Every structure is written in C-alpha cells, then in structure tokens.
Amino acid sequence: MAAPTPAYPLKGGPQTRWNMEFAGKAEELKPTLHRWPRRPQNVIRFVEDETQYFGIRPSKIMKTMQDFEASLWARKSDFILDFGIHMVGYLSMRLDSHGSHMDAPCRLRLTFGESPFDVTMGMDNVKTWISTSWLPDEIVNIDMCPEILRMPRRHSFRYLRVEIIDMSPKCKLSFSDISCECVSAIGPSDKVDAYAFKNTVLDRIDQVSLMTLRDCMQTVFEDGPRRDKRLWLGDLRLQALANYKSFKDFNLVKRCIYQFAAIVREDDSVPACLFEHPVFTPSDDYIVDYDALFAVVVYDYVEASGDIAIGKELWPTVLGCLKKALSHLDPETGLFDPSRGDDWKFLDWQEDLDRSAGSHGLLLYCLKATNKLALLLGQEPPHEHTAMTMTEAAKALLNDEGLVVSGPNAQISYASAAWLALSGAFPQETARTALLKTLDHPDAIRPLTPYLWHYVCEALADVGCKEECIKVMEGYWGKMIEAGADTFWECFDPENRTNSPYGDVRNNSFCHAWSCTPTYLLRGKLASNVLQDQVPKATTVEELDDSWIAHTSAELEKV
Ligand code: RAM
C-alpha cells in the first residue's frame, strides 16, 4: 500500500511515522456496511411537562401514518415525525404539490433530532466553542414537484422535523414514502445473545447499550455518528469491551488497532484520534491518557480473541505508547505530575477536575495491562519495577481519612478514587473504603460523562461492591432511559439538562460510544448478580429493534 496522498502533515509536534503494512491490513479488514430501511412510526408534537427531564414530552397528533400521507401542508407549517428508534442513515421522501401550478420553489428546513431539544429549540444562537456546522439541520430548495428528495449526507436521529419555510401560497405539499436507509457494520440479521436481567430497568439498559454500540459501529468504531464521526482511542477501548460481550465483531476492533498502529508518531506516541476521509489520516489531537490506553486496547483484544500473533506484531508499538505518560513521573516522588508536559490529560470533560491522582492510577493500570500482555506473549513483563515504585508512591495520595486526594488542593474526586482502585495500588479494602467514602462525600468532584462513570462502575465492581455498582448504573444510565434515551449520551448531568462540554447542549451527541459499557459490565463482572438465567437466547438484531419500536410506540399511546 502506498503512502496516502495527500498525507496531511501534523501541525507542529512530532510527525507521523507511517507504517503502510499496518495501514494495508486495516484496509483489508474494512467491513461492508449493512443497509436496511426504516419508516416513521408517528407524527408528534412536544408539549410542556416539567415532570420530564427535558421539560417536554411527545404526544401523538395523528392516528396513522396514512392520515399523515393524506395531509396537505402549507407555507410556514411544520411537523415532527418519530421513527421510534435511533438510526444512522440516509433520508429520502417523495414530495407532491397540490392546488395551482407550483409557481415558486419550496424551501424546507429538515432538522434531524437525536434529542427532543433538537426538534424543539431551533438551531439559532447556539453558543459553542466547537463548530456550529455540526448542528443537525439542512436547508433544501425544491424547484418543482413531484420530487424524490434524497439527502446525500448521513444523519443520526430518531426525530425528523420538517419546516416549510416558504413556497407558493397557491399550493400545498404532501409527503410520502419517507424512509431512512440505515447503515451499520452490524446488520438486522446478525445474532446477539439476549439475556433476561433481574429487572426491566437493567433489561432496557442492556438493550440501549447494544443499540448505542450498533449505531456507532460503522467502517470504524465511531465515537458518535452525529459528532465527531471518527475513531477516538479512549472510546475504542470501551466499545471494544462492550463488543466482546455482545456482537463479537473482532475484525472491526482489529482494523481499528491496526489503524492506530499505522500512524504512530516519531516519538512513538499514538494520536488520540484519526480520520478515514478523504484519505486515512491521523489527527493532530493528542491525549496522554488515550496514548497509554492503546496498550490496554491491545491487551484486551489479545485476551478476548486469543490472537497472540497481533500482540507480538504490535509489541513495539505497545512499549512506545507508554513513553509519553511515563515521562510525567516525578523521579523524586514517583508520582504522575501533570505539569511535566503541557499535553492534554483528559480523564473526563469535568472542568474542575485535578488530574494528577487519576492519571497516576490510569498509568499504573496501563503498565500492569502491558505486563499481563507480556505474559500472554511469553515475554518478560517490562514494567514490574515501575509498577512497584508507583504503587509505593501512591500511598502519598491517601489522606488521614482514607480518601484519595489529588493535586495541591488535595482535591477529592470520583476520577481519582476510581482510577486508583482500578490500578490495584492499594489493598482491596483500602481502595473500597476510599471509593465508597468518595461517593458519599458532598464535595467530591463528580464525573460529567458516561466515559468516567464507566470507570467508576468498573472500579466498584472490582473492589467487591457489585450491588453499589448496579445502583449507580440504574441511577445514571437508568435515568437517561427515563428521560427518553434510545441510545446513551455523550454527556448526562441528571441535575442540569442543558449541561454541555461544548457550551451548548445542541452540540452534544446523544448516541455516544463511550456510554455503551453497561452491557459489558452486566454480561461480565456483574452477571452473577443481575442475570435471571445464565443461558442466553440467541436473537437477531432486528428482533431487538422491533421490540424497541413496539416499546416506544406503546409509551406514546400512554400519554
Ligand atoms: C470528544 C468526543 C470523543 C472524546 C474526545 C476526548 O470530541 O466526545 O468521544 O473521546 O472528546
């Protein structure tokens, strides 16, 4: 495979050291996407209801879709269609004009809604530090009807709002054959194990996790099919875990691993994310923790697939991806010091978070995964010594009350307690006390996104607090479902429905990969606590979707 042209040079910093052999292997593993149609189920409007998370609830305004197809719509009118399930795909519809000859074009605004806000707030005056061009609306001009409108861009949505901004006052429009051609690497006839969990909330959490994961599984594991539509390393790690317990698409994970391994930079670090279009290209975004997590992604994959060969092939890349994080260790204290480099340390979008203790835990966790990988590959574990000194150093992170503290202000946070627990730096009892005390602490900094909530849950399960973990899942992911989620969100603040890492909730993604891990925990570490019966029923993805559509339609009938 030849080096891609144009190869975009990275802005400043170390340049990409292309490995075209890995890029070629990734290309060979590119999946052919499945395609299937979905039709709208109902015509709705949203009415005020302060008992709901969004402050509004959907209400049916027509009995049947036949009634809708027979309806005529004049200039300045609008309607909202509900497809009953979140989809990723291409919209098409037929438009007919009625009345006099269509003596002026028709201008439509289509808004593709993942959340009720998308189709009710409008897309004006959005104040966000990322681009407003992500906003999910399109203006379409139609000169003459009948017309078959096919939207060339892929959208991610459950609701479609159509506004007739203007057209000839002498005629009206009707809409028919509205359909979305859905796409995913997972098709309707693919099989997935279905389990009966001990309550309906958990059943739904599992199902919504699967639907989230499916919609993010495209030609790579996208972080969100609406935004940013690309492969991020931290997201990949969690998607891969959920996938091993559900769809078991090992090739898609392998493809993504090779993609990152193909674009390692001159200093052996791995970029935070990559693009597939117009040609395969690394991003210049770099995150220290994502870089180190590459080692864990490879370890998890080798463990789950038994593919020792890829572990051996990528061993140099695994060793390299830890260098940058390791360079943050203070030789005096043995602790991770974020100020030893100005690269982005993430852990979560929570702004107020002090990242030193959490990063210490994360790095130790990654080193231990590398050591375990070495054993699987029949090699000497390379980081035994550093893991020991980091474990010793971590004692300084515990205060007199047994809480993990971070940074100059001894900040207490879920991130610090969770990552230290996951790292195994403390005896289980100590880690458990620290974690539970943090969860009870009124001033502890909480996670903003399901990404960090995942690690909090996993830490709880690891320190033997499985029931507490289930409670957190029911209280967080369960609340998203109560709020109407068909797929889990990038950001969820139960106390503030407009919270956003980007300044405006309309730029949030409501189908976001890193939130799909409950299925991994429920089917894995928590299985013995939550499964009614250990024996799964093989079901098709189509059956799952149908049951979800039946559920959302029934919900609509209730109100
Ligand atoms: C955002 C996306 C993505 C995440 C990065 C750090 O752009 O939400 O999922 O990995 O941030």
Coordinates of C-alpha atoms and ligand atoms in Angstrom, one line a residue:
M1 CA 0.0 0.0 0.0
A2 CA 1.4 3.4 -1.0
A3 CA 1.6 6.3 1.5
P4 CA -1.7 8.2 1.3
T5 CA -1.8 11.4 -0.8
P6 CA -2.3 14.0 0.3
A7 CA -0.7 13.0 3.6
Y8 CA -1.6 15.8 5.9
P9 CA 1.4 16.9 7.9
L10 CA 0.6 17.4 11.6
K11 CA 0.7 20.9 12.8
G12 CA 3.9 21.2 14.9
G13 CA 5.0 18.4 17.3
P14 CA 6.3 15.0 16.2
Q15 CA 5.3 13.9 12.7
T16 CA 3.7 10.6 11.7
R17 CA 5.9 7.6 11.0
W18 CA 3.6 5.8 8.6
N19 CA 3.5 2.0 8.8
M20 CA 1.9 1.2 5.4
E21 CA 1.9 -2.5 6.2
F22 CA -0.4 -1.9 9.1
A23 CA -2.5 0.6 7.1
G24 CA -2.9 -2.1 4.4
K25 CA -4.0 -4.7 7.0
A26 CA -6.5 -2.2 8.3
E27 CA -7.9 -1.6 4.8
E28 CA -8.3 -5.3 4.2
L29 CA -10.5 -5.5 7.3
K30 CA -12.8 -2.7 6.3
P31 CA -16.4 -4.0 6.7
T32 CA -19.1 -3.7 4.1
L33 CA -21.9 -1.9 5.7
H34 CA -25.3 -3.4 6.1
R35 CA -28.3 -1.3 4.9
W36 CA -31.9 -1.6 5.8
P37 CA -34.9 0.7 5.6
R38 CA -36.9 2.3 8.5
R39 CA -40.1 4.2 8.2
P40 CA -41.5 6.8 10.6
Q41 CA -44.0 5.5 13.1
N42 CA -45.9 8.5 14.3
V43 CA -46.5 12.2 13.8
I44 CA -46.0 14.0 17.1
R45 CA -45.6 17.3 18.8
F46 CA -43.8 18.1 22.1
V47 CA -45.9 19.5 24.9
E48 CA -44.6 21.1 28.1
D49 CA -44.3 18.8 31.0
E50 CA -41.9 19.8 33.8
T51 CA -42.0 16.3 35.3
Q52 CA -39.9 15.2 32.4
Y53 CA -36.1 15.6 32.2
F54 CA -36.3 17.8 29.1
G55 CA -39.3 19.6 30.4
I56 CA -41.4 18.4 27.4
R57 CA -43.0 15.1 26.3
P58 CA -44.1 13.8 22.9
S59 CA -47.7 13.5 22.1
K60 CA -49.2 11.8 19.0
I61 CA -51.1 14.2 16.7
M62 CA -52.4 11.8 14.0
K63 CA -53.8 8.3 14.3
T64 CA -52.0 6.7 11.5
M65 CA -49.2 7.3 9.0
Q66 CA -51.8 7.0 6.2
D67 CA -53.5 10.1 7.7
F68 CA -50.2 11.8 7.5
E69 CA -49.6 10.9 3.9
A70 CA -53.1 12.3 3.0
S71 CA -52.4 15.6 4.8
L72 CA -51.5 18.8 3.0
W73 CA -49.0 21.3 4.4
A74 CA -48.9 25.0 3.6
R75 CA -46.1 27.5 3.7
K76 CA -44.8 28.2 7.3
S77 CA -46.3 24.9 8.6
D78 CA -44.2 22.2 10.2
F79 CA -44.4 18.7 11.6
I80 CA -42.3 16.3 13.6
L81 CA -42.0 12.6 12.7
D82 CA -41.0 10.0 15.2
F83 CA -39.2 6.9 13.8
G84 CA -39.5 5.2 17.2
I85 CA -35.8 4.2 17.3
H86 CA -32.4 6.0 16.9
M87 CA -30.9 5.4 13.4
V88 CA -27.9 6.3 11.4
G89 CA -28.5 6.7 7.7
Y90 CA -29.8 8.4 4.6
L91 CA -33.2 10.1 4.5
S92 CA -35.4 10.1 1.4
M93 CA -39.0 11.1 0.7
R94 CA -41.5 11.9 -2.1
L95 CA -43.0 15.4 -2.3
D96 CA -46.1 16.3 -4.3
S97 CA -47.7 19.7 -4.7
H98 CA -51.5 20.2 -4.7
G99 CA -53.5 23.2 -5.8
S100 CA -52.3 25.6 -8.6
H101 CA -49.2 25.1 -10.5
M102 CA -46.1 25.4 -8.3
D103 CA -45.0 28.9 -9.3
A104 CA -42.3 29.3 -6.7
P105 CA -39.7 26.9 -5.3
C106 CA -40.2 25.3 -2.0
R107 CA -37.7 25.9 0.8
L108 CA -37.6 23.3 3.6
R109 CA -35.6 23.1 6.8
L110 CA -35.1 19.5 7.9
T111 CA -33.8 19.0 11.5
F112 CA -32.6 15.6 12.4
G113 CA -33.2 15.1 16.1
E114 CA -31.4 12.8 18.5
S115 CA -33.0 14.5 21.4
P116 CA -36.3 16.3 21.9
F117 CA -34.4 19.6 22.2
D118 CA -33.0 19.2 18.6
V119 CA -36.5 19.4 17.2
T120 CA -38.0 22.0 19.5
M121 CA -35.3 24.6 20.3
G122 CA -34.3 25.5 16.8
M123 CA -30.7 25.9 15.8
D124 CA -30.3 29.7 16.1
N125 CA -28.0 31.5 18.6
V126 CA -26.0 28.4 19.5
K127 CA -23.0 29.4 21.6
T128 CA -20.4 26.7 21.4
W129 CA -16.6 26.6 21.2
I130 CA -16.7 23.8 18.6
S131 CA -18.1 24.4 15.2
T132 CA -21.8 25.2 14.8
S133 CA -21.6 23.4 11.4
W134 CA -22.2 20.2 13.4
L135 CA -25.7 21.2 14.1
P136 CA -28.1 18.7 12.5
D137 CA -30.3 20.9 10.2
E138 CA -30.3 21.2 6.5
I139 CA -32.0 23.8 4.2
V140 CA -33.3 22.2 1.0
N141 CA -34.7 24.1 -2.0
I142 CA -37.0 22.2 -4.4
D143 CA -37.9 23.8 -7.7
M144 CA -40.7 21.5 -8.8
C145 CA -42.8 18.7 -7.6
P146 CA -43.3 15.8 -7.8
E147 CA -39.8 15.3 -6.5
I148 CA -37.9 12.4 -4.8
L149 CA -35.7 14.0 -2.3
R150 CA -32.6 12.0 -1.2
M151 CA -30.4 13.5 1.4
P152 CA -26.8 12.9 0.4
R153 CA -25.4 13.3 3.9
R154 CA -25.6 10.6 6.6
H155 CA -27.6 11.7 9.6
S156 CA -28.1 10.3 13.1
F157 CA -31.6 10.7 14.5
R158 CA -34.9 9.4 15.8
Y159 CA -37.0 12.5 15.2
L160 CA -37.3 14.5 12.0
R161 CA -38.7 18.0 12.0
V162 CA -39.8 19.4 8.6
E163 CA -40.5 23.1 8.4
I164 CA -41.9 24.6 5.2
I165 CA -40.0 27.9 5.4
D166 CA -41.7 29.1 2.3
M167 CA -43.3 28.1 -1.0
S168 CA -46.0 29.4 -3.4
P169 CA -49.1 30.5 -1.4
K170 CA -51.2 28.9 -4.2
C171 CA -50.3 25.3 -3.4
K172 CA -49.7 22.9 -0.6
L173 CA -47.4 19.9 -0.2
S174 CA -47.9 16.3 0.7
F175 CA -45.1 14.0 1.9
S176 CA -44.9 10.2 1.3
D177 CA -42.5 7.3 1.2
I178 CA -40.4 8.8 3.9
S179 CA -37.7 6.4 4.7
C180 CA -34.2 6.2 6.3
E181 CA -31.7 3.8 4.8
C182 CA -29.9 2.8 7.9
V183 CA -26.2 1.8 7.9
S184 CA -24.0 -0.1 10.3
A185 CA -21.3 -2.8 10.4
I186 CA -23.9 -4.8 12.3
G187 CA -26.9 -5.9 10.2
P188 CA -30.5 -6.7 11.2
S189 CA -30.0 -10.5 10.7
D190 CA -26.8 -10.6 12.8
K191 CA -27.2 -12.5 16.0
V192 CA -26.6 -11.3 19.6
D193 CA -27.2 -13.1 22.9
A194 CA -30.2 -11.8 24.7
Y195 CA -30.4 -12.2 28.5
A196 CA -33.2 -11.7 30.9
F197 CA -31.9 -9.4 33.7
K198 CA -33.4 -9.2 37.2
N199 CA -35.5 -6.1 36.4
T200 CA -36.8 -4.1 33.5
V201 CA -34.5 -1.2 34.1
L202 CA -31.5 -3.4 33.6
D203 CA -33.1 -5.1 30.6
R204 CA -33.5 -1.7 29.0
I205 CA -30.1 -0.5 30.0
D206 CA -28.6 -3.6 28.3
Q207 CA -30.7 -3.1 25.2
V208 CA -30.0 0.6 24.8
S209 CA -26.2 -0.1 25.3
L210 CA -26.5 -2.5 22.3
M211 CA -28.3 0.0 20.2
T212 CA -25.8 2.6 21.0
L213 CA -22.9 0.4 20.1
R214 CA -24.5 -0.8 16.9
D215 CA -25.1 2.7 15.7
C216 CA -21.5 3.7 16.4
M217 CA -20.2 0.6 14.6
Q218 CA -19.6 1.9 11.1
T219 CA -16.4 1.4 9.0
V220 CA -14.6 2.2 12.2
F221 CA -15.9 2.4 15.8
E222 CA -17.1 6.0 15.6
D223 CA -17.3 8.0 18.8
G224 CA -20.7 9.4 17.8
P225 CA -22.4 9.0 14.4
R226 CA -23.6 12.6 14.7
R227 CA -20.4 14.2 16.0
D228 CA -17.4 13.7 15.7
K229 CA -17.9 10.7 13.5
R230 CA -14.4 9.4 14.0
L231 CA -12.3 6.9 15.8
W232 CA -11.0 8.0 19.2
L233 CA -8.7 5.8 21.2
G234 CA -10.4 6.2 24.6
D235 CA -13.8 5.5 23.1
L236 CA -12.5 2.5 21.1
R237 CA -11.3 0.9 24.3
L238 CA -14.8 0.9 25.8
Q239 CA -16.6 0.0 22.6
A240 CA -14.3 -3.0 22.1
L241 CA -15.1 -4.3 25.6
A242 CA -18.8 -4.0 25.0
N243 CA -18.4 -5.6 21.6
Y244 CA -16.6 -8.7 23.0
K245 CA -19.6 -9.4 25.2
S246 CA -22.2 -8.8 22.5
F247 CA -21.7 -8.6 18.8
K248 CA -18.2 -10.1 18.9
D249 CA -17.0 -8.3 15.8
F250 CA -13.3 -9.0 16.3
N251 CA -12.3 -7.8 12.9
L252 CA -13.6 -4.3 13.4
V253 CA -11.5 -4.0 16.6
K254 CA -8.5 -5.4 14.8
R255 CA -8.9 -2.9 11.9
C256 CA -9.0 0.0 14.4
I257 CA -6.0 -1.3 16.3
Y258 CA -4.0 -1.5 13.0
Q259 CA -5.2 2.0 12.0
F260 CA -3.7 3.5 15.2
A261 CA -0.5 1.3 14.9
A262 CA -0.1 2.7 11.3
I263 CA 0.1 6.3 12.4
V264 CA 2.4 6.2 15.4
R265 CA 4.4 9.4 15.6
E266 CA 8.2 10.0 15.6
D267 CA 8.3 9.9 19.4
D268 CA 6.4 6.6 19.5
S269 CA 3.2 8.2 20.8
V270 CA -0.1 7.3 19.3
P271 CA -2.5 10.1 18.3
A272 CA -5.8 10.5 20.1
C273 CA -8.0 10.0 17.0
L274 CA -8.0 9.5 13.3
F275 CA -10.0 10.2 10.2
E276 CA -10.9 7.9 7.3
H277 CA -11.8 10.6 4.8
P278 CA -10.9 11.8 2.3
V279 CA -7.9 9.5 3.0
F280 CA -6.8 7.7 6.1
T281 CA -5.2 10.5 8.2
P282 CA -4.1 10.9 11.8
S283 CA -5.5 13.8 13.7
D284 CA -3.2 16.3 15.4
D285 CA -5.2 15.8 18.6
Y286 CA -3.1 14.2 21.3
I287 CA -4.2 12.9 24.7
V288 CA -1.6 11.4 27.1
D289 CA -4.1 9.0 28.7
Y290 CA -5.5 7.8 25.4
D291 CA -2.0 7.2 24.2
A292 CA -1.3 5.0 27.2
L293 CA -4.6 3.2 26.8
F294 CA -3.5 1.9 23.4
A295 CA -1.6 -0.8 25.4
V296 CA -4.8 -1.8 27.2
V297 CA -6.7 -1.9 23.9
V298 CA -4.2 -4.4 22.6
Y299 CA -4.1 -6.4 25.8
D300 CA -7.9 -6.6 25.9
Y301 CA -8.0 -7.7 22.3
V302 CA -5.4 -10.4 22.6
E303 CA -7.2 -11.7 25.8
A304 CA -10.6 -11.7 24.2
S305 CA -9.6 -13.1 20.8
G306 CA -6.7 -15.3 21.7
D307 CA -4.8 -13.7 18.7
I308 CA -1.3 -13.9 20.1
A309 CA 0.2 -13.0 16.7
I310 CA -1.1 -9.5 16.6
G311 CA 0.1 -9.0 20.2
K312 CA 3.6 -9.9 19.1
E313 CA 3.4 -7.8 16.0
L314 CA 2.3 -4.7 17.9
W315 CA 4.6 -5.3 20.9
P316 CA 7.0 -2.4 19.9
T317 CA 4.0 -0.1 19.5
V318 CA 2.7 -1.1 22.9
L319 CA 6.0 -0.3 24.5
G320 CA 6.2 3.0 22.7
C321 CA 2.7 4.3 23.6
L322 CA 3.6 4.4 27.3
K323 CA 6.7 6.6 26.9
K324 CA 4.9 9.9 27.0
A325 CA 2.9 9.1 30.1
L326 CA 5.9 7.6 31.8
S327 CA 7.8 10.8 31.2
H328 CA 5.4 12.5 33.6
L329 CA 6.6 10.5 36.6
D330 CA 8.5 12.7 39.1
P331 CA 11.7 10.8 39.9
E332 CA 11.7 12.1 43.4
T333 CA 8.2 11.2 44.5
G334 CA 7.4 8.5 41.9
L335 CA 4.1 10.3 41.3
F336 CA 2.4 11.3 38.0
D337 CA 3.0 15.1 37.7
P338 CA 0.7 16.6 35.0
S339 CA 2.9 19.8 34.9
R340 CA 5.8 17.8 33.3
G341 CA 4.4 18.4 29.9
D342 CA 1.6 20.5 28.5
D343 CA -0.1 17.7 26.5
W344 CA -3.8 17.2 27.1
K345 CA -4.7 14.9 30.0
F346 CA -8.4 14.0 29.7
L347 CA -10.0 11.5 32.1
D348 CA -13.3 13.3 31.7
W349 CA -14.8 16.6 30.4
Q350 CA -15.3 17.7 34.0
E351 CA -13.6 21.1 34.0
D352 CA -12.8 21.3 37.7
L353 CA -11.1 18.0 37.9
D354 CA -7.5 17.8 39.1
R355 CA -6.0 15.1 37.0
S356 CA -2.8 14.1 38.9
A357 CA -4.0 11.3 41.1
G358 CA -6.4 9.9 38.4
S359 CA -3.6 9.9 35.8
H360 CA -1.3 8.2 38.3
G361 CA -3.9 5.4 38.6
L362 CA -4.5 5.2 34.9
L363 CA -0.8 4.9 34.1
L364 CA -0.3 2.2 36.7
Y365 CA -3.3 0.4 35.3
C366 CA -1.8 0.6 31.7
L367 CA 1.6 -0.6 32.9
K368 CA 0.0 -3.6 34.6
A369 CA -2.0 -4.5 31.5
T370 CA 1.3 -4.3 29.5
N371 CA 2.9 -6.7 32.0
K372 CA -0.1 -9.1 31.6
L373 CA 0.2 -8.8 27.8
A374 CA 3.9 -9.7 28.0
L375 CA 3.0 -12.9 29.9
L376 CA 0.4 -13.8 27.3
L377 CA 3.1 -13.4 24.7
G378 CA 5.6 -15.4 26.6
Q379 CA 7.8 -12.3 27.3
E380 CA 9.4 -10.8 30.4
P381 CA 6.9 -8.2 31.9
P382 CA 8.7 -4.9 31.2
H383 CA 7.2 -2.6 33.8
E384 CA 7.4 -4.6 37.0
H385 CA 9.8 -2.2 38.7
T386 CA 8.0 1.0 37.7
A387 CA 4.7 -0.6 38.8
M388 CA 6.2 -1.3 42.2
T389 CA 7.5 2.2 42.7
M390 CA 4.3 3.7 41.5
T391 CA 2.4 1.5 43.9
E392 CA 4.6 2.6 46.8
A393 CA 4.3 6.3 45.7
A394 CA 0.5 6.0 45.6
K395 CA 0.5 5.8 49.5
A396 CA 1.1 9.5 49.5
L397 CA -2.2 10.0 47.7
L398 CA -4.3 8.8 50.7
N399 CA -5.2 11.3 53.4
D400 CA -5.8 10.6 57.1
E401 CA -9.4 9.7 56.4
G402 CA -8.5 7.1 53.8
L403 CA -9.7 9.3 50.9
V404 CA -7.6 9.7 47.7
V405 CA -6.5 13.3 47.2
S406 CA -5.2 14.9 44.1
G407 CA -3.1 18.0 43.4
P408 CA -2.0 21.0 45.6
N409 CA -5.5 21.4 47.0
A410 CA -5.9 17.8 47.9
Q411 CA -9.0 17.6 45.7
I412 CA -11.3 14.6 46.2
S413 CA -12.9 13.2 43.1
Y414 CA -14.6 10.2 41.6
A415 CA -11.9 10.1 38.9
S416 CA -9.0 9.8 41.5
A417 CA -10.7 7.2 43.6
A418 CA -11.9 5.1 40.7
W419 CA -8.5 5.1 38.8
L420 CA -6.5 4.3 42.0
A421 CA -8.9 1.5 42.7
L422 CA -8.6 0.1 39.2
S423 CA -4.8 0.4 39.3
G424 CA -4.7 -2.0 42.3
A425 CA -2.2 0.3 44.1
F426 CA -3.9 -0.2 47.4
P427 CA -5.2 -3.4 49.2
Q428 CA -8.8 -4.0 48.1
E429 CA -10.2 -3.0 51.5
T430 CA -8.4 0.4 51.3
A431 CA -9.5 1.0 47.7
R432 CA -13.1 0.1 48.6
T433 CA -13.2 2.5 51.6
A434 CA -11.7 5.3 49.6
L435 CA -14.1 4.8 46.7
L436 CA -17.2 4.5 48.9
K437 CA -16.3 7.5 51.0
T438 CA -15.8 9.5 47.8
L439 CA -19.2 8.5 46.6
D440 CA -20.6 9.7 49.9
H441 CA -18.6 12.9 50.0
P442 CA -20.7 16.0 49.4
D443 CA -17.8 18.0 47.8
A444 CA -16.2 15.2 45.7
I445 CA -15.9 16.2 42.1
R446 CA -18.3 14.1 40.1
P447 CA -18.0 12.8 36.6
L448 CA -19.7 14.7 33.8
T449 CA -19.7 12.0 31.2
P450 CA -20.5 8.3 31.0
Y451 CA -16.9 7.7 30.0
L452 CA -15.7 8.4 33.6
W453 CA -18.9 6.9 35.1
H454 CA -17.9 3.7 33.4
Y455 CA -14.6 3.6 35.2
V456 CA -16.3 4.4 38.5
C457 CA -18.6 1.5 37.9
E458 CA -15.9 -0.9 36.9
A459 CA -13.9 0.2 40.0
L460 CA -16.9 -0.5 42.2
A461 CA -17.3 -4.0 40.7
D462 CA -13.5 -4.7 41.1
V463 CA -13.4 -3.8 44.8
G464 CA -16.4 -6.1 45.5
C465 CA -19.2 -3.5 45.6
K466 CA -21.3 -5.1 42.8
E467 CA -24.6 -4.0 44.4
E468 CA -23.4 -0.4 44.7
C469 CA -22.3 -0.6 41.1
I470 CA -25.7 -1.8 39.9
K471 CA -27.3 1.0 41.9
V472 CA -25.1 3.6 40.2
M473 CA -25.9 2.1 36.8
E474 CA -29.6 2.2 37.5
G475 CA -29.4 5.7 38.8
Y476 CA -27.3 7.1 35.9
W477 CA -27.9 5.1 32.7
G478 CA -31.4 4.2 34.0
K479 CA -32.2 7.9 34.4
M480 CA -31.2 8.5 30.8
I481 CA -33.7 5.9 29.7
E482 CA -36.3 7.5 31.9
A483 CA -35.5 10.8 30.2
G484 CA -36.3 9.1 26.8
A485 CA -32.9 7.8 25.6
D486 CA -32.9 5.3 22.8
T487 CA -29.1 5.4 22.7
F488 CA -26.9 6.6 25.5
W489 CA -25.5 10.1 25.5
E490 CA -22.1 11.7 25.4
C491 CA -22.8 13.8 28.4
F492 CA -25.5 13.4 31.0
D493 CA -26.0 15.6 34.1
P494 CA -29.1 14.5 35.9
E495 CA -29.3 17.9 37.6
N496 CA -28.9 20.0 34.5
R497 CA -30.5 19.1 31.2
T498 CA -28.6 21.8 29.3
N499 CA -25.1 20.9 30.5
S500 CA -22.6 20.5 27.7
P501 CA -18.8 20.3 27.5
Y502 CA -19.1 22.4 24.4
G503 CA -21.1 25.4 25.7
D504 CA -24.5 24.4 24.2
V505 CA -26.4 21.2 24.6
R506 CA -27.4 21.3 20.9
N507 CA -23.8 20.3 20.1
N508 CA -23.9 17.3 22.3
S509 CA -24.0 13.8 20.8
F510 CA -26.9 11.6 22.0
C511 CA -25.6 8.4 20.7
H512 CA -22.1 8.2 22.0
A513 CA -19.8 5.2 22.0
W514 CA -18.3 5.7 25.4
S515 CA -21.6 5.3 27.1
C516 CA -22.4 1.8 25.9
T517 CA -20.5 -0.2 28.5
P518 CA -23.3 -1.2 30.8
T519 CA -23.8 -4.2 28.5
Y520 CA -20.1 -5.2 29.2
L521 CA -20.5 -5.0 32.9
L522 CA -23.9 -6.6 33.1
R523 CA -22.9 -9.5 30.9
G524 CA -19.5 -9.8 32.6
K525 CA -18.4 -8.8 36.1
L526 CA -22.0 -8.3 37.3
A527 CA -23.5 -11.3 35.6
S528 CA -24.0 -13.4 38.7
N529 CA -25.8 -10.6 40.5
V530 CA -28.0 -9.5 37.6
L531 CA -28.9 -12.4 35.3
Q532 CA -32.1 -14.3 35.9
D533 CA -30.8 -17.2 33.9
Q534 CA -27.2 -17.6 32.8
V535 CA -28.4 -19.2 29.5
P536 CA -28.8 -16.6 26.8
K537 CA -31.3 -16.7 24.0
A538 CA -29.8 -16.1 20.5
T539 CA -31.8 -13.3 19.0
T540 CA -31.4 -11.2 15.8
V541 CA -30.7 -7.5 15.9
E542 CA -33.9 -7.0 14.0
E543 CA -35.9 -8.6 16.8
L544 CA -34.2 -6.3 19.3
D545 CA -35.1 -3.3 17.2
D546 CA -38.7 -4.4 16.7
S547 CA -39.1 -4.8 20.4
W548 CA -37.7 -1.3 21.0
I549 CA -40.1 0.2 18.4
A550 CA -43.0 -1.6 20.0
H551 CA -41.9 -0.2 23.4
T552 CA -41.6 3.4 22.2
S553 CA -44.9 3.3 20.4
A554 CA -46.6 1.9 23.5
E555 CA -45.1 4.7 25.6
L556 CA -46.6 7.2 23.2
E557 CA -50.0 5.7 23.4
K558 CA -49.9 6.0 27.2
V559 CA -49.8 9.8 27.2
Ligands
RAM1 C1 -14.9 14.5 22.1 C2 -15.6 13.2 21.8 C3 -14.9 11.9 21.9 C4 -13.8 12.0 23.0 C5 -13.0 13.2 23.0 C6 -12.0 13.4 24.1 O1 -14.5 15.1 21.0 O2 -16.7 13.2 22.6 O3 -15.7 10.9 22.2 O4 -13.0 10.9 23.0 O5 -13.8 14.3 23.1

